PDB file of C-alpha atoms in Angstrom:
ATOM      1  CA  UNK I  92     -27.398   3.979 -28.690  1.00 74.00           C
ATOM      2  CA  UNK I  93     -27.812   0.604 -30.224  1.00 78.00           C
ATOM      3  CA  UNK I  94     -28.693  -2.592 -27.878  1.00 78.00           C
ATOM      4  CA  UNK I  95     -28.082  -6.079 -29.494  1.00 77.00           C
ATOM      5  CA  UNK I  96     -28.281  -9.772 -28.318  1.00 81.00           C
ATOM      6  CA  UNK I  97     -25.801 -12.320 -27.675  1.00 84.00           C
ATOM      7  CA  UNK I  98     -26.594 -16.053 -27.306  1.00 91.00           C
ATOM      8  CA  UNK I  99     -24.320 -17.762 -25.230  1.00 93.00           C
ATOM      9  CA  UNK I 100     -22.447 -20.581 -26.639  1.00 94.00           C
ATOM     10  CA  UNK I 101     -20.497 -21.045 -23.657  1.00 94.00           C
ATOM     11  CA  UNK I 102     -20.004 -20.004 -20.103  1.00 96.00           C
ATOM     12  CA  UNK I 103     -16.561 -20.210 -18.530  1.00 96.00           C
ATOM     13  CA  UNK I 104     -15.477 -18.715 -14.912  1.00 95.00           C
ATOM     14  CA  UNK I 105     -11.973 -18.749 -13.718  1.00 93.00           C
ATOM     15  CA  UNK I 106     -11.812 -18.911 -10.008  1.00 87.00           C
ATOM     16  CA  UNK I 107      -8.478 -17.575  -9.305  1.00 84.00           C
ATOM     17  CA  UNK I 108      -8.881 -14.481 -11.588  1.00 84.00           C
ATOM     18  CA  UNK I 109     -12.466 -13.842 -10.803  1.00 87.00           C
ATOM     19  CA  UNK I 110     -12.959 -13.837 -14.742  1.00 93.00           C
ATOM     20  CA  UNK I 111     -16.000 -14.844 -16.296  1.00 96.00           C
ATOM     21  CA  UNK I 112     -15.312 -15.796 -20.211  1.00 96.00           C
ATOM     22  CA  UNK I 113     -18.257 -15.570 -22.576  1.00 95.00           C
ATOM     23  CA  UNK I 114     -18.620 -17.178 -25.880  1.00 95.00           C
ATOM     24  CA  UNK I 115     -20.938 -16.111 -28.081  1.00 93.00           C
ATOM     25  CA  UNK I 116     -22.569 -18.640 -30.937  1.00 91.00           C
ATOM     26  CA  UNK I 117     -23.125 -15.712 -33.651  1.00 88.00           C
ATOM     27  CA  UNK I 118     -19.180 -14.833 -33.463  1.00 88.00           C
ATOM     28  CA  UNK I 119     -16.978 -17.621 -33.327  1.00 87.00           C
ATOM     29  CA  UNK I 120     -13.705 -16.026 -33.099  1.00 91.00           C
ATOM     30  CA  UNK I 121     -15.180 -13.382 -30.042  1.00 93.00           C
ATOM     31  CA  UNK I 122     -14.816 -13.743 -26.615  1.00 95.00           C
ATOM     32  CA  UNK I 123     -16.270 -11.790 -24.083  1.00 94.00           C
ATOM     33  CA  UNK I 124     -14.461 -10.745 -20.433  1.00 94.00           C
ATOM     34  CA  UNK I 125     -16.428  -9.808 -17.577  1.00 94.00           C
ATOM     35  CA  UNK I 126     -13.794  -9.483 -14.466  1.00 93.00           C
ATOM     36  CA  UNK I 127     -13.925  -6.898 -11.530  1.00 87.00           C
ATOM     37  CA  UNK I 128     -11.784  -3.996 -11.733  1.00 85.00           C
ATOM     38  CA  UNK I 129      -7.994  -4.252 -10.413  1.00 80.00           C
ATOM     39  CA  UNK I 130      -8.089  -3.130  -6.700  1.00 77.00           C
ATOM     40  CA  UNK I 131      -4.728  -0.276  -6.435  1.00 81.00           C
ATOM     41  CA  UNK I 132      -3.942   0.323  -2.660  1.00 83.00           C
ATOM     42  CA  UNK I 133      -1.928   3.481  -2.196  1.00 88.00           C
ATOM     43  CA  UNK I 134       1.280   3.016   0.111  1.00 90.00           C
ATOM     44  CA  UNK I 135       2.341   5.685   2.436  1.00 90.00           C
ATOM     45  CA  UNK I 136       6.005   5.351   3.575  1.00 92.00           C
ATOM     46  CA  UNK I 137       6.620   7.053   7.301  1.00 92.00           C
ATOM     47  CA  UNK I 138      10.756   7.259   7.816  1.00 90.00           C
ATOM     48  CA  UNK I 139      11.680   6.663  11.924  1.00 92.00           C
ATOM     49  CA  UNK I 140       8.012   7.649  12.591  1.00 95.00           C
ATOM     50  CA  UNK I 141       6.836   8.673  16.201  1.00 96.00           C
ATOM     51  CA  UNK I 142       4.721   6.489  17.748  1.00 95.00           C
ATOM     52  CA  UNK I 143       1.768   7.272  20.057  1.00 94.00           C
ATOM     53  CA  UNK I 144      -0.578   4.497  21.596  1.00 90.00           C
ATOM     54  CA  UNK I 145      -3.950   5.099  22.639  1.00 86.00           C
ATOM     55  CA  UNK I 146      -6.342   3.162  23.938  1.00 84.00           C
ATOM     56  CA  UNK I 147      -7.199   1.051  21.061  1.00 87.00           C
ATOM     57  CA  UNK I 148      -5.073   2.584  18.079  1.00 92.00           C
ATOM     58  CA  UNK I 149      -1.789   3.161  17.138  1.00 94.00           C
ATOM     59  CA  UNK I 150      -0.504   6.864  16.046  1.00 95.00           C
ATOM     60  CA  UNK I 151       2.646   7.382  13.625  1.00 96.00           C
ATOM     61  CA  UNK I 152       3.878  10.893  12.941  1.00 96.00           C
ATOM     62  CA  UNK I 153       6.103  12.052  10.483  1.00 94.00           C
ATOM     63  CA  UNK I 154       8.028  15.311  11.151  1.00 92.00           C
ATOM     64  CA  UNK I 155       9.575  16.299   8.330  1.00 92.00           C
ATOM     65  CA  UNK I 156       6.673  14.910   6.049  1.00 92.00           C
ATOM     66  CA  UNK I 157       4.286  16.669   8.480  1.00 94.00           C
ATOM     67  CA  UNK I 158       1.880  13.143   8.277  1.00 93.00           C
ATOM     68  CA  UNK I 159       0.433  11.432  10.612  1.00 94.00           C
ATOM     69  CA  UNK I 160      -1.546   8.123  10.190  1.00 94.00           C
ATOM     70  CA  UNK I 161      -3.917   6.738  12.975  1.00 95.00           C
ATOM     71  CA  UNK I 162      -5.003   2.912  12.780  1.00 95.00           C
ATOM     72  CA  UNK I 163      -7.789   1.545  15.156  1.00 96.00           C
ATOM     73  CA  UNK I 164      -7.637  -1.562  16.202  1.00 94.00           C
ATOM     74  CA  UNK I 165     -10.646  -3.829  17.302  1.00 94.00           C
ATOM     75  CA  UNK I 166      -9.202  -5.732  20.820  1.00 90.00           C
ATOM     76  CA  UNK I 167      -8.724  -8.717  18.919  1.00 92.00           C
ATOM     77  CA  UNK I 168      -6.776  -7.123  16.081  1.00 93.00           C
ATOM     78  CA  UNK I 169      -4.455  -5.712  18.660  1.00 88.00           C
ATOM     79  CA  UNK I 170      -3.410  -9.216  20.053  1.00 89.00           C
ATOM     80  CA  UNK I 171      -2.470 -10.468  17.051  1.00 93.00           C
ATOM     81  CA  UNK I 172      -0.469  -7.651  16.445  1.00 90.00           C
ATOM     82  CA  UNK I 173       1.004  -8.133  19.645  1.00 87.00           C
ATOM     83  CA  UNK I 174       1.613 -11.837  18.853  1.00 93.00           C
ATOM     84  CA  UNK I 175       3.160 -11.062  15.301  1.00 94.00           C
ATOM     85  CA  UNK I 176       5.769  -8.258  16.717  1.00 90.00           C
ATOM     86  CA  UNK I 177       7.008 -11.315  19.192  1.00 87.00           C
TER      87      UNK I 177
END
């Protein structure tokens, strides 16, 4: 493996994208892209879903998809849940 150098002509960071944009002084017409990797959530869709409530979390089960998912809720989390389905 072969390491090299770079000296950094310029620095520049875009907030909103979380990119950081390096230019290097040896190649003119290269810029370099540093950014965190794309966060993916995976969705899970429950059709007319039982619901169980427990103490502090929230139960949905899915018959005919044989799923269940189970959120807990922190006290304060499950006020402003309460607030939001007002």
């Amino acid at each position: 493996q072969e390491e090299s150098n770079t000296t950094v002509q310029k620095l520049e960071l875009h907030h909103t994208r979380q990119e950081l944009y390096i230019f290097p002084k040896s190649q003119q017409q290269l810029v370099i892209r540093v950014a965190l990797p794309e966060v993916k959530y995976q969705r899970i869709e429950i059709n007319n879903p039982e619901i169980l409530v427990e103490e502090n979390s929230i139960l949905f089960q899915d018959a005919t998809q044989l799923l269940e998912v189970q959120i807990k809720l922190t006290p304060e989390q499950l006020n402003q849940l309460k607030e939001k389905l007002k």
